[in-house]
Structures are given as C-alpha cells and as structure tokens.
XYZ file of C-alpha atoms in Angstrom:
145
model
C 0.075 0.318 0.048
C 1.239 3.052 -0.364
C 1.293 6.239 1.750
C -1.060 8.888 1.461
C 0.376 11.073 4.545
C 3.259 13.767 4.032
C 5.035 15.008 6.864
C 2.577 18.524 7.166
C 0.913 19.657 10.719
C -2.482 17.488 8.940
C -2.461 14.213 6.547
C -5.909 14.399 5.575
C -5.804 10.288 6.631
C -7.076 9.674 10.017
C -4.944 7.920 13.285
C -6.640 4.872 14.647
C -5.408 4.998 18.361
C -5.855 9.045 19.122
C -7.486 10.820 22.293
C -10.899 11.187 24.297
C -11.485 13.890 22.435
C -15.202 16.386 20.972
C -15.543 15.192 17.580
C -13.161 12.470 17.350
C -14.599 9.011 16.595
C -15.334 6.140 19.750
C -14.431 3.330 17.026
C -14.495 0.031 19.974
C -14.594 -0.865 23.627
C -10.990 -2.574 25.736
C -12.216 -5.972 26.670
C -11.046 -7.314 29.718
C -8.385 -9.296 28.037
C -6.884 -6.209 25.947
C -8.446 -6.805 22.759
C -10.534 -4.085 21.252
C -14.018 -4.678 20.497
C -15.531 -2.220 17.287
C -18.534 -1.031 17.499
C -20.857 -1.603 14.460
C -21.314 2.220 13.775
C -18.508 4.665 15.667
C -19.849 7.377 17.365
C -18.860 10.712 17.524
C -17.266 11.902 21.292
C -18.689 15.176 22.457
C -18.246 17.289 25.190
C -19.970 16.384 27.173
C -19.463 12.234 27.101
C -14.803 13.362 27.042
C -15.695 15.367 30.262
C -17.194 12.137 31.773
C -14.857 9.824 31.099
C -12.242 12.068 32.657
C -13.563 12.433 35.394
C -11.605 11.697 38.811
C -11.030 8.302 39.901
C -12.129 6.973 36.830
C -9.057 4.742 34.796
C -8.271 7.305 31.570
C -10.493 6.763 29.085
C -7.866 5.856 26.028
C -7.189 2.730 28.394
C -11.059 1.793 27.790
C -12.094 2.890 24.732
C -10.568 3.234 21.284
C -10.385 6.310 19.989
C -10.111 7.957 16.073
C -8.938 11.346 15.261
C -7.032 13.371 12.680
C -3.631 11.956 12.210
C -1.497 14.701 12.831
C 1.605 13.816 10.961
C 5.157 15.117 12.377
C 3.459 16.986 15.537
C 2.779 13.355 16.564
C 5.636 11.836 18.545
C 5.300 8.237 16.746
C 5.920 10.360 13.554
C 9.330 9.629 12.138
C 10.846 9.023 8.580
C 7.368 10.927 7.359
C 5.956 8.376 8.590
C 3.446 6.015 11.015
C 6.222 4.818 13.287
C 3.379 2.874 15.376
C 1.966 1.917 11.505
C 4.863 -0.129 10.418
C 5.673 -1.624 13.501
C 1.790 -3.141 13.747
C 2.440 -4.049 9.795
C 5.480 -5.896 10.993
C 4.418 -7.722 14.055
C 1.525 -8.741 11.034
C 4.207 -9.842 8.919
C 6.329 -11.447 11.761
C 2.952 -13.711 13.083
C 2.117 -14.855 9.849
C -1.657 -13.004 9.778
C -0.954 -10.980 6.586
C -1.116 -14.486 4.863
C -4.185 -15.502 6.130
C -7.480 -15.646 4.023
C -9.128 -14.359 7.024
C -11.388 -11.569 6.570
C -10.176 -8.534 8.076
C -11.640 -7.221 11.455
C -14.616 -4.803 11.390
C -12.869 -0.934 10.991
C -15.206 1.953 10.313
C -12.569 4.052 8.893
C -10.425 2.118 6.499
C -10.255 3.901 3.607
C -8.614 6.886 5.970
C -6.610 4.643 8.482
C -3.122 5.658 9.281
C -2.195 2.183 9.579
C -3.988 0.700 6.701
C -2.834 3.339 4.120
C 0.800 2.192 5.682
C 0.235 -1.202 5.910
C -2.704 -2.569 4.776
C -3.992 -6.334 6.030
C -0.595 -6.545 7.857
C -1.532 -3.678 10.242
C -5.410 -4.297 10.309
C -4.942 -7.800 11.760
C -3.378 -7.082 14.739
C -4.611 -3.151 15.080
C -7.077 -5.320 17.611
C -4.474 -5.764 20.048
C -3.571 -2.255 20.518
C -4.912 -0.034 23.242
C -3.449 3.756 23.366
C -3.204 4.053 27.083
C -2.026 1.335 29.608
C -4.019 0.758 32.745
C -2.527 1.505 36.279
C -2.194 -1.472 37.708
C -3.431 -0.267 40.735
C -6.663 0.869 38.586
C -9.876 -1.598 39.087
C -11.142 -2.587 35.612
C -14.829 -1.472 37.083
C -13.401 2.019 37.058
C-alpha cells in the first residue's frame, strides 16, 4: 500500500489510536483480555462524554476505549521519517505473526479507507490492530472504573 500522508501538520489520514476528545470517533471498547471490540457504528465524542470519561477516579478513557482522530503527522511523537512508526511496527508484527498471509477476513473497521495504519501497512496492520490500546491501565486500577 502506498503511504498517503506527508510530513505536514495534518495529513488527511485518520489516526486509529487517538485521544478521547470532542469531535473524535469512539471506535471500540477494550475487552478484559486487552483486545479491542469494534463498535458496529462509531460514535462521535462530544464534550459531555469526554468530560465524564475523564472524571477524577476513573482510569484513562484511552485505556477503556479506542478512539480515532485526525492524523497529525509530524506533530505526533510516533511520526518518524515521514511515516507513522507505530503503523509500520504493527504491519511488521502482522507479517511476522503470519496474520498477513491468511485468508481470514479483516476485522470490522469504520475508518479503513482513511486509516493511517491501513494506508501504510494494509492487511498486515489490520490483522493486529485489535491488539493495540492507546494507554495502558495503571496496575492498581480496577476494571470497573
């Protein structure tokens, strides 16, 4: 797959591992086993949801849910050599695990046409995407928060 992005502040691509911010999309829910279950339809995050998700005493929203937002390119700490280094690492992991060589259907995805990881790594990145959680939950945090 060709990389559709450039080094600018905004690339036109969507980051599949973004923050809980108004206007971003809620794509999935982190399961107890640490994998992400995709929502059938993404939900646009509003200010009220973002505020409630960040309430004191709660685990970070990004450890409980998967969000998508605009890929910010060079403004992101994952950006290296005009590419998303995380997307490249995921595609490599998919190839090494053999996931990219299967005829298994791709997991459901509401943003695939604009997804930064898909644009860079294609099916290899998609097959391991559900294993990525933006923020690890602190060890002392319970599952219910």
